[in-house]
GROMACS .gro file of C-alpha atoms in nm:
model
  443
    1MET     CA    1   8.681  20.102   6.467
    2ARG     CA    2   8.580  20.336   6.204
    3ALA     CA    3   8.310  20.588   6.163
    4GLY     CA    4   8.274  20.757   5.832
    5ALA     CA    5   8.399  20.791   5.462
    6GLY     CA    6   8.380  20.987   5.120
    7PRO     CA    7   8.559  21.001   4.777
    8GLU     CA    8   8.515  20.772   4.485
    9PHE     CA    9   8.478  20.484   4.716
   10CYS     CA   10   8.270  20.383   5.014
   11ARG     CA   11   8.350  20.240   5.354
   12ARG     CA   12   8.197  20.119   5.675
   13PRO     CA   13   8.293  20.065   6.040
   14ARG     CA   14   8.446  19.733   6.103
   15GLY     CA   15   8.665  19.522   6.315
   16VAL     CA   16   8.938  19.289   6.222
   17LEU     CA   17   9.117  19.016   6.407
   18ARG     CA   18   9.491  19.054   6.377
   19GLY     CA   19   9.659  18.803   6.599
   20ALA     CA   20   9.499  18.846   6.940
   21ALA     CA   21   9.400  19.207   6.897
   22LEU     CA   22   9.054  19.298   6.774
   23THR     CA   23   9.028  19.615   6.573
   24LEU     CA   24   8.709  19.790   6.477
   25VAL     CA   25   8.642  20.061   6.228
   26PHE     CA   26   8.353  20.305   6.211
   27ALA     CA   27   8.271  20.444   5.873
   28GLY     CA   28   8.004  20.629   5.699
   29VAL     CA   29   7.882  20.653   5.354
   30ILE     CA   30   8.189  20.779   5.198
   31GLY     CA   31   8.099  20.908   4.875
   32THR     CA   32   8.399  20.986   4.678
   33ALA     CA   33   8.245  20.813   4.407
   34ALA     CA   34   8.333  20.952   4.091
   35ALA     CA   35   8.669  20.868   4.012
   36THR     CA   36   8.857  20.756   4.299
   37GLY     CA   37   8.830  20.450   4.494
   38SER     CA   38   8.973  20.146   4.353
   39LEU     CA   39   8.754  19.908   4.542
   40PRO     CA   40   8.459  19.813   4.326
   41ARG     CA   41   8.140  19.860   4.518
   42ARG     CA   42   7.824  19.665   4.460
   43PRO     CA   43   7.525  19.899   4.485
   44SER     CA   44   7.293  19.816   4.770
   45ALA     CA   45   6.922  19.786   4.723
   46GLN     CA   46   6.883  20.057   4.983
   47GLU     CA   47   7.054  20.378   4.887
   48PRO     CA   48   7.105  20.614   5.179
   49PRO     CA   49   6.830  20.872   5.212
   50ALA     CA   50   6.899  21.204   5.049
   51ALA     CA   51   7.025  21.419   5.331
   52ALA     CA   52   6.978  21.790   5.340
   53GLY     CA   53   7.309  21.949   5.286
   54ALA     CA   54   7.562  22.032   5.025
   55GLY     CA   55   7.751  21.715   5.085
   56ALA     CA   56   7.456  21.482   5.091
   57GLY     CA   57   7.508  21.181   4.877
   58ALA     CA   58   7.849  21.295   4.769
   59GLU     CA   59   8.096  21.026   4.687
   60GLU     CA   60   8.447  21.142   4.714
   61GLU     CA   61   8.755  20.973   4.605
   62THR     CA   62   8.981  21.056   4.883
   63GLY     CA   63   9.180  20.753   4.948
   64ALA     CA   64   9.146  20.813   5.309
   65ALA     CA   65   8.900  20.564   5.389
   66GLY     CA   66   8.692  20.724   5.173
   67PHE     CA   67   8.505  20.659   5.453
   68ALA     CA   68   8.299  20.808   5.255
   69ASP     CA   69   8.213  20.478   5.114
   70ARG     CA   70   7.950  20.698   5.014
   71SER     CA   71   7.662  20.477   4.971
   72PRO     CA   72   7.469  20.246   5.185
   73SER     CA   73   7.793  20.089   5.252
   74SER     CA   74   8.058  20.316   5.372
   75ARG     CA   75   8.379  20.181   5.494
   76THR     CA   76   8.645  20.335   5.699
   77ALA     CA   77   8.993  20.247   5.781
   78LEU     CA   78   9.067  19.917   5.927
   79GLY     CA   79   9.263  19.817   6.224
   80ALA     CA   80   9.323  20.149   6.382
   81ALA     CA   81   9.172  20.122   6.722
   82VAL     CA   82   9.246  19.822   6.936
   83VAL     CA   83   8.959  19.720   7.157
   84ASP     CA   84   9.123  19.612   7.476
   85PRO     CA   85   8.915  19.614   7.798
   86GLY     CA   86   9.232  19.671   7.992
   87THR     CA   87   9.324  19.999   7.826
   88ALA     CA   88   9.221  20.346   7.931
   89ALA     CA   89   9.092  20.437   7.587
   90PHE     CA   90   8.856  20.145   7.533
   91GLY     CA   91   8.675  19.926   7.778
   92PRO     CA   92   8.347  19.753   7.863
   93ILE     CA   93   8.078  19.932   8.061
   94ALA     CA   94   7.738  19.836   8.192
   95PRO     CA   95   7.490  19.705   7.931
   96GLY     CA   96   7.307  19.983   7.751
   97PRO     CA   97   7.002  20.021   7.530
   98THR     CA   98   6.920  19.752   7.278
   99PRO     CA   99   7.059  19.826   6.930
  100ASP     CA  100   6.814  19.986   6.687
  101SER     CA  101   6.818  19.671   6.473
  102THR     CA  102   6.936  19.314   6.510
  103PRO     CA  103   7.301  19.270   6.401
  104VAL     CA  104   7.387  19.002   6.147
  105ASP     CA  105   7.444  18.656   6.298
  106ARG     CA  106   7.812  18.612   6.212
  107ASP     CA  107   7.820  18.245   6.316
  108ALA     CA  108   7.528  18.164   6.087
  109LEU     CA  109   7.694  18.360   5.808
  110ALA     CA  110   8.017  18.162   5.846
  111ARG     CA  111   7.825  17.834   5.843
  112ALA     CA  112   7.640  17.931   5.525
  113ALA     CA  113   7.968  18.015   5.352
  114ALA     CA  114   8.137  17.695   5.478
  115ASP     CA  115   7.844  17.478   5.362
  116ALA     CA  116   7.860  17.635   5.018
  117VAL     CA  117   8.233  17.569   4.988
  118ALA     CA  118   8.183  17.207   5.103
  119ASP     CA  119   7.925  17.165   4.826
  120GLY     CA  120   8.167  17.304   4.568
  121LYS     CA  121   7.987  17.635   4.544
  122SER     CA  122   8.104  17.993   4.597
  123GLY     CA  123   8.136  18.085   4.962
  124LYS     CA  124   8.143  18.453   4.867
  125GLN     CA  125   7.817  18.426   4.675
  126ALA     CA  126   7.652  18.239   4.961
  127ALA     CA  127   7.768  18.510   5.203
  128GLU     CA  128   7.633  18.782   4.974
  129GLU     CA  129   7.295  18.612   4.960
  130PHE     CA  130   7.294  18.572   5.339
  131VAL     CA  131   7.380  18.938   5.392
  132SER     CA  132   7.119  19.046   5.137
  133ARG     CA  133   6.847  18.851   5.321
  134SER     CA  134   6.951  19.002   5.654
  135GLY     CA  135   6.834  19.346   5.546
  136ASP     CA  136   7.151  19.505   5.683
  137ARG     CA  137   7.225  19.772   5.425
  138TRP     CA  138   7.571  19.842   5.566
  139SER     CA  139   7.709  19.490   5.528
  140ALA     CA  140   7.918  19.379   5.231
  141VAL     CA  141   8.130  19.089   5.109
  142TYR     CA  142   8.467  19.127   4.932
  143ASP     CA  143   8.697  18.891   4.753
  144PRO     CA  144   9.062  18.896   4.869
  145ARG     CA  145   9.171  19.141   4.598
  146GLU     CA  146   8.890  19.384   4.671
  147TYR     CA  147   8.957  19.374   5.041
  148ALA     CA  148   9.331  19.425   4.997
  149GLU     CA  149   9.259  19.727   4.779
  150PHE     CA  150   9.019  19.857   5.038
  151GLU     CA  151   9.281  19.838   5.311
  152GLN     CA  152   9.527  20.030   5.098
  153THR     CA  153   9.292  20.325   5.092
  154LEU     CA  154   9.342  20.355   5.464
  155ASP     CA  155   9.690  20.481   5.389
  156GLY     CA  156   9.547  20.761   5.178
  157SER     CA  157   9.598  20.612   4.832
  158TYR     CA  158   9.361  20.472   4.572
  159THR     CA  159   9.326  20.400   4.203
  160GLY     CA  160   9.093  20.634   4.019
  161VAL     CA  161   9.062  20.945   3.805
  162GLY     CA  162   9.077  21.204   4.080
  163LEU     CA  163   8.732  21.352   4.123
  164SER     CA  164   8.442  21.356   4.365
  165ALA     CA  165   8.077  21.345   4.261
  166ARG     CA  166   7.741  21.426   4.413
  167ARG     CA  167   7.374  21.422   4.323
  168SER     CA  168   7.259  21.710   4.105
  169GLY     CA  169   6.886  21.768   4.086
  170THR     CA  170   6.662  21.464   4.091
  171ASP     CA  171   6.834  21.249   3.831
  172GLY     CA  172   7.181  21.384   3.764
  173VAL     CA  173   7.536  21.357   3.891
  174GLU     CA  174   7.785  21.641   3.895
  175ILE     CA  175   8.152  21.675   3.979
  176SER     CA  176   8.194  21.840   4.318
  177ARG     CA  177   8.572  21.843   4.335
  178VAL     CA  178   8.870  21.767   4.113
  179SER     CA  179   9.201  21.658   4.261
  180PRO     CA  180   9.486  21.884   4.139
  181GLY     CA  181   9.718  21.707   3.897
  182GLY     CA  182   9.499  21.397   3.865
  183PRO     CA  183   9.363  21.246   3.541
  184ALA     CA  184   9.038  21.444   3.561
  185ASP     CA  185   9.225  21.769   3.621
  186ARG     CA  186   9.460  21.705   3.329
  187ALA     CA  187   9.160  21.634   3.106
  188GLY     CA  188   9.018  21.979   3.185
  189LEU     CA  189   8.725  21.864   3.399
  190ARG     CA  190   8.615  22.093   3.680
  191ALA     CA  191   8.367  22.122   3.964
  192GLY     CA  192   8.015  22.182   3.837
  193ASP     CA  193   8.052  21.970   3.523
  194ARG     CA  194   7.772  21.716   3.490
  195ILE     CA  195   7.846  21.352   3.415
  196THR     CA  196   7.595  21.207   3.168
  197ALA     CA  197   7.750  20.870   3.090
  198VAL     CA  198   8.034  20.640   3.193
  199ASP     CA  199   8.173  20.409   2.923
  200GLY     CA  200   7.858  20.470   2.722
  201ARG     CA  201   7.624  20.386   3.009
  202PRO     CA  202   7.383  20.673   3.092
  203VAL     CA  203   7.394  20.780   3.457
  204ALA     CA  204   7.026  20.882   3.462
  205GLY     CA  205   6.845  20.669   3.716
  206ARG     CA  206   7.164  20.546   3.880
  207SER     CA  207   7.270  20.627   4.234
  208VAL     CA  208   7.586  20.827   4.290
  209SER     CA  209   7.743  20.512   4.434
  210GLU     CA  210   7.673  20.317   4.116
  211VAL     CA  211   7.828  20.593   3.906
  212VAL     CA  212   8.131  20.595   4.131
  213SER     CA  213   8.163  20.220   4.097
  214LEU     CA  214   8.162  20.255   3.718
  215LEU     CA  215   8.425  20.528   3.733
  216ARG     CA  216   8.637  20.313   3.956
  217GLY     CA  217   8.611  20.001   3.743
  218GLU     CA  218   8.828  19.717   3.865
  219GLY     CA  219   9.082  19.951   4.021
  220VAL     CA  220   9.350  19.870   3.765
  221THR     CA  221   9.612  20.141   3.723
  222GLY     CA  222   9.641  20.241   3.357
  223SER     CA  223   9.294  20.121   3.258
  224THR     CA  224   9.070  20.374   3.084
  225VAL     CA  225   8.721  20.508   3.140
  226THR     CA  226   8.523  20.736   2.905
  227LEU     CA  227   8.300  21.005   3.053
  228GLY     CA  228   8.015  21.192   2.888
  229VAL     CA  229   8.027  21.548   3.023
  230VAL     CA  230   7.803  21.856   3.001
  231ARG     CA  231   7.913  22.209   3.091
  232ASP     CA  232   7.663  22.488   3.043
  233ARG     CA  233   7.523  22.404   2.696
  234ALA     CA  234   7.827  22.222   2.564
  235SER     CA  235   7.866  21.844   2.577
  236TRP     CA  236   8.161  21.618   2.496
  237THR     CA  237   8.337  21.297   2.594
  238ARG     CA  238   8.672  21.249   2.763
  239THR     CA  239   8.870  20.928   2.801
  240LEU     CA  240   9.070  20.921   3.123
  241ARG     CA  241   9.341  20.678   3.230
  242ARG     CA  242   9.309  20.564   3.591
  243ALA     CA  243   9.614  20.628   3.807
  244ARG     CA  244   9.735  20.551   4.157
  245LEU     CA  245   9.664  20.868   4.352
  246THR     CA  246   9.726  20.992   4.704
  247THR     CA  247   9.499  21.221   4.896
  248ASP     CA  248   9.541  21.472   5.172
  249PRO     CA  249   9.245  21.441   5.410
  250VAL     CA  250   9.344  21.749   5.614
  251THR     CA  251   9.391  22.101   5.481
  252VAL     CA  252   9.463  22.406   5.694
  253ARG     CA  253   9.394  22.763   5.587
  254ARG     CA  254   9.426  23.092   5.772
  255LEU     CA  255   9.095  23.278   5.739
  256ASP     CA  256   9.205  23.599   5.909
  257ASP     CA  257   9.406  23.714   6.209
  258ARG     CA  258   9.173  23.539   6.452
  259ALA     CA  259   9.053  23.225   6.275
  260VAL     CA  260   9.199  22.911   6.116
  261LEU     CA  261   8.998  22.669   5.903
  262VAL     CA  262   9.081  22.298   5.937
  263ARG     CA  263   8.900  22.093   5.673
  264VAL     CA  264   8.888  21.715   5.722
  265THR     CA  265   8.754  21.500   5.438
  266ALA     CA  266   8.812  21.155   5.593
  267PHE     CA  267   8.963  20.985   5.897
  268THR     CA  268   9.237  20.776   5.743
  269LYS     CA  269   9.564  20.683   5.908
  270GLY     CA  270   9.742  20.983   6.054
  271THR     CA  271   9.446  21.220   6.022
  272GLY     CA  272   9.396  21.263   6.396
  273GLU     CA  273   9.757  21.360   6.460
  274ARG     CA  274   9.751  21.608   6.174
  275ILE     CA  275   9.447  21.775   6.327
  276ARG     CA  276   9.621  21.789   6.664
  277THR     CA  277   9.928  21.945   6.502
  278ALA     CA  278   9.712  22.203   6.324
  279VAL     CA  279   9.550  22.305   6.652
  280ARG     CA  280   9.880  22.330   6.836
  281SER     CA  281  10.032  22.531   6.552
  282ALA     CA  282   9.749  22.782   6.527
  283PRO     CA  283   9.854  23.126   6.657
  284ALA     CA  284   9.750  23.214   7.010
  285GLY     CA  285   9.414  23.386   7.026
  286THR     CA  286   9.277  23.231   6.707
  287GLY     CA  287   8.965  23.020   6.687
  288ILE     CA  288   8.924  22.699   6.488
  289LEU     CA  289   8.659  22.635   6.224
  290LEU     CA  290   8.653  22.256   6.189
  291ASP     CA  291   8.493  22.176   5.854
  292LEU     CA  292   8.355  21.820   5.849
  293ARG     CA  293   8.118  21.863   5.556
  294GLY     CA  294   8.115  21.570   5.320
  295ASN     CA  295   8.333  21.366   5.557
  296SER     CA  296   8.206  21.011   5.531
  297GLY     CA  297   8.406  20.872   5.818
  298GLY     CA  298   8.705  20.655   5.883
  299LEU     CA  299   8.896  20.497   6.165
  300LEU     CA  300   8.769  20.528   6.519
  301ALA     CA  301   9.122  20.568   6.653
  302GLU     CA  302   9.174  20.870   6.428
  303ALA     CA  303   8.845  21.028   6.535
  304ARG     CA  304   8.947  20.971   6.896
  305THR     CA  305   9.282  21.142   6.841
  306ALA     CA  306   9.104  21.432   6.672
  307ALA     CA  307   8.864  21.467   6.965
  308SER     CA  308   9.161  21.456   7.203
  309ALA     CA  309   9.300  21.767   7.033
  310PHE     CA  310   9.008  21.963   7.180
  311LEU     CA  311   8.926  21.775   7.501
  312ASP     CA  312   9.110  21.703   7.824
  313GLY     CA  313   9.006  21.341   7.864
  314GLY     CA  314   8.650  21.225   7.919
  315LEU     CA  315   8.392  21.027   7.726
  316ILE     CA  316   8.377  21.045   7.347
  317ALA     CA  317   8.123  20.775   7.267
  318THR     CA  318   7.986  20.437   7.364
  319TYR     CA  319   7.919  20.144   7.135
  320ASP     CA  320   7.771  19.799   7.175
  321MET     CA  321   7.926  19.483   7.040
  322ASP     CA  322   7.791  19.134   7.091
  323GLY     CA  323   7.567  19.259   7.369
  324THR     CA  324   7.844  19.431   7.563
  325GLN     CA  325   7.873  19.807   7.591
  326HIS     CA  326   8.212  19.972   7.546
  327ALA     CA  327   8.326  20.328   7.602
  328VAL     CA  328   8.581  20.537   7.414
  329TYR     CA  329   8.765  20.813   7.602
  330ALA     CA  330   8.975  21.108   7.490
  331GLU     CA  331   9.336  21.149   7.589
  332GLY     CA  332   9.419  21.427   7.833
  333GLY     CA  333   9.592  21.752   7.749
  334GLY     CA  334   9.381  21.884   7.461
  335ASP     CA  335   9.316  22.252   7.393
  336THR     CA  336   8.996  22.325   7.582
  337ALA     CA  337   9.005  22.706   7.567
  338ARG     CA  338   9.036  22.796   7.200
  339PRO     CA  339   8.700  22.895   7.037
  340LEU     CA  340   8.574  22.610   6.820
  341VAL     CA  341   8.296  22.574   6.562
  342ALA     CA  342   8.225  22.247   6.379
  343LEU     CA  343   8.065  22.284   6.036
  344VAL     CA  344   7.861  21.981   5.923
  345ASP     CA  345   7.607  21.878   5.661
  346GLY     CA  346   7.415  21.579   5.525
  347GLY     CA  347   7.741  21.431   5.399
  348THR     CA  348   7.896  21.422   5.748
  349MET     CA  349   7.892  21.057   5.843
  350SER     CA  350   8.006  20.786   6.077
  351ALA     CA  351   8.341  20.869   6.241
  352ALA     CA  352   8.282  21.235   6.155
  353GLU     CA  353   7.945  21.216   6.332
  354LEU     CA  354   8.110  21.048   6.629
  355LEU     CA  355   8.351  21.342   6.659
  356THR     CA  356   8.070  21.594   6.608
  357GLY     CA  357   7.858  21.431   6.877
  358ALA     CA  358   8.145  21.429   7.125
  359LEU     CA  359   8.228  21.798   7.074
  360LYS     CA  360   7.861  21.897   7.084
  361ASP     CA  361   7.754  21.694   7.387
  362ARG     CA  362   8.065  21.791   7.582
  363GLY     CA  363   7.991  22.159   7.517
  364ARG     CA  364   8.329  22.201   7.351
  365ALA     CA  365   8.210  22.327   7.011
  366VAL     CA  366   7.916  22.508   6.861
  367THR     CA  367   7.793  22.300   6.568
  368VAL     CA  368   7.669  22.477   6.256
  369GLY     CA  369   7.511  22.348   5.936
  370SER     CA  370   7.244  22.092   5.853
  371ARG     CA  371   7.153  21.757   6.007
  372THR     CA  372   7.424  21.496   5.959
  373PHE     CA  373   7.375  21.174   5.766
  374GLY     CA  374   7.295  20.932   6.049
  375LYS     CA  375   7.543  20.647   6.007
  376GLY     CA  376   7.601  20.519   6.358
  377SER     CA  377   7.651  20.146   6.309
  378VAL     CA  378   7.965  19.945   6.368
  379GLN     CA  379   8.086  19.679   6.126
  380MET     CA  380   8.332  19.398   6.182
  381PRO     CA  381   8.508  19.199   5.909
  382SER     CA  382   8.526  18.822   5.920
  383GLU     CA  383   8.733  18.600   5.689
  384LEU     CA  384   8.533  18.328   5.516
  385PRO     CA  385   8.652  17.976   5.421
  386ASP     CA  386   8.729  18.076   5.060
  387GLY     CA  387   8.938  18.377   5.165
  388SER     CA  388   8.671  18.638   5.100
  389VAL     CA  389   8.581  18.883   5.374
  390ALA     CA  390   8.235  18.967   5.506
  391GLU     CA  391   8.188  19.297   5.680
  392VAL     CA  392   7.868  19.295   5.885
  393THR     CA  393   7.703  19.518   6.140
  394VAL     CA  394   7.768  19.417   6.500
  395GLY     CA  395   7.630  19.715   6.690
  396ARG     CA  396   7.554  20.087   6.717
  397TYR     CA  397   7.730  20.377   6.883
  398ARG     CA  398   7.592  20.666   7.087
  399THR     CA  399   7.713  21.012   7.177
  400PRO     CA  400   7.833  21.102   7.530
  401ALA     CA  401   7.481  21.214   7.620
  402GLY     CA  402   7.342  20.878   7.508
  403HIS     CA  403   7.191  20.994   7.178
  404ALA     CA  404   7.166  20.731   6.904
  405VAL     CA  405   7.314  20.845   6.573
  406ASP     CA  406   7.210  20.563   6.341
  407GLY     CA  407   6.913  20.671   6.133
  408GLU     CA  408   6.885  20.993   6.333
  409GLY     CA  409   7.191  21.201   6.259
  410ILE     CA  410   7.296  21.499   6.467
  411THR     CA  411   7.107  21.828   6.453
  412PRO     CA  412   7.348  22.124   6.476
  413ASP     CA  413   7.314  22.399   6.734
  414VAL     CA  414   7.280  22.653   6.452
  415LEU     CA  415   7.083  22.527   6.153
  416VAL     CA  416   7.173  22.653   5.808
  417ARG     CA  417   6.956  22.550   5.517
  418GLN     CA  418   7.195  22.401   5.267
  419ALA     CA  419   7.164  22.295   4.910
  420ALA     CA  420   7.415  22.155   4.666
  421GLY     CA  421   7.637  22.410   4.504
  422THR     CA  422   7.939  22.625   4.570
  423ARG     CA  423   7.735  22.931   4.668
  424ALA     CA  424   7.538  22.738   4.929
  425GLU     CA  425   7.861  22.595   5.072
  426ARG     CA  426   8.010  22.942   5.097
  427ARG     CA  427   7.702  23.074   5.275
  428ALA     CA  428   7.728  22.795   5.532
  429GLU     CA  429   8.096  22.873   5.588
  430GLU     CA  430   8.018  23.245   5.627
  431ARG     CA  431   7.754  23.164   5.889
  432ALA     CA  432   8.000  22.943   6.075
  433ARG     CA  433   8.261  23.220   6.069
  434THR     CA  434   8.005  23.462   6.212
  435VAL     CA  435   7.934  23.222   6.498
  436LEU     CA  436   8.307  23.172   6.557
  437SER     CA  437   8.353  23.548   6.570
  438GLY     CA  438   8.088  23.568   6.840
  439LEU     CA  439   8.285  23.314   7.042
  440GLY     CA  440   8.594  23.531   7.024
  441GLY     CA  441   8.758  23.378   6.720
  442GLY     CA  442   8.761  23.545   6.380
  443SER     CA  443   8.670  23.895   6.278
   0.00000   0.00000   0.00000
């Protein structure tokens, strides 16, 4: 399962049948739009609401699941968590509340695609029309190449130009981050530059996700894309050559003698273990500032491993699928004593929200920032007769205390009014460090 996403591409939660094992992924609107993802994304008619927070609407290009699928459709890594009622980590529980909206009828979807193929028509197009009529803004249909590219991002790699973008003002898009050594970096682009056009197409009036899709193109390594850029009062164009890039979803930085910052941009494969290693390696007596801002989600299994770094067993979340409720539990042996603050914003989505809700409801962390995005739905992929793949919503997840996340988000314990921009992000981090200091971590 997946829950979240970010860079130049977008992802959603989903499940995949591999042999006899069913895997699900929770993802959010991963917004790494600008230059990264290689998976072309079709803009949805319903763009996610503008969330309050520096990371709201940001599309990052972190290959990690980019869970950030940063747009109405966010995807996260596939196949990480195996749903097996007989395991300790996942299992069915008593029926819970009815989902906030009716999931897509997967059987009817498959029939529509099969009928189209039998009539010599496109099964993929029929599936897209079916999904569009369903009103499920998180569902999507991919051809085999698109889906294969999508799965590759789960390993932390993607084809793009190496930048993340976010909404700037009411009708603009600006670069929020540039990957060191990538095409955008080599071309001299930097955070704060505004993108005015992509291949001659003005970005005014387009969603961040659409701009990201243009930057991404067809995901062909070596292909070019021309950007119109404005910095201060100067404007120019730059032609970048897309490259196969790798991303590092986890960065660790010592803040002072009593605090360590662990920033997580997406929950791709291996992210959870890296977080656990960072916690175990932190010097005794130091607190952890877990920065989940702009994290659009990823694999459920990775979010579970991350939660297990701070919990000694117990409930992480529940989710419904096909009318049956399931529960996800943490592993035992996590660090339950070290001071912990989770920093979130409007770009914190899906799997990142699942982790935030678990730490908050279990009283393990003080959450600081602005209300999270509110992507709490679960998607499952199904292969169609023509080889394309439909990823449709099958349920919703809830926090340990039973709070629904979809459409609601999570309100932090300490609210910090955030706006886009480096200064605002620094203020939020300073506030979080102050809270951590009061818990006994940081100076």
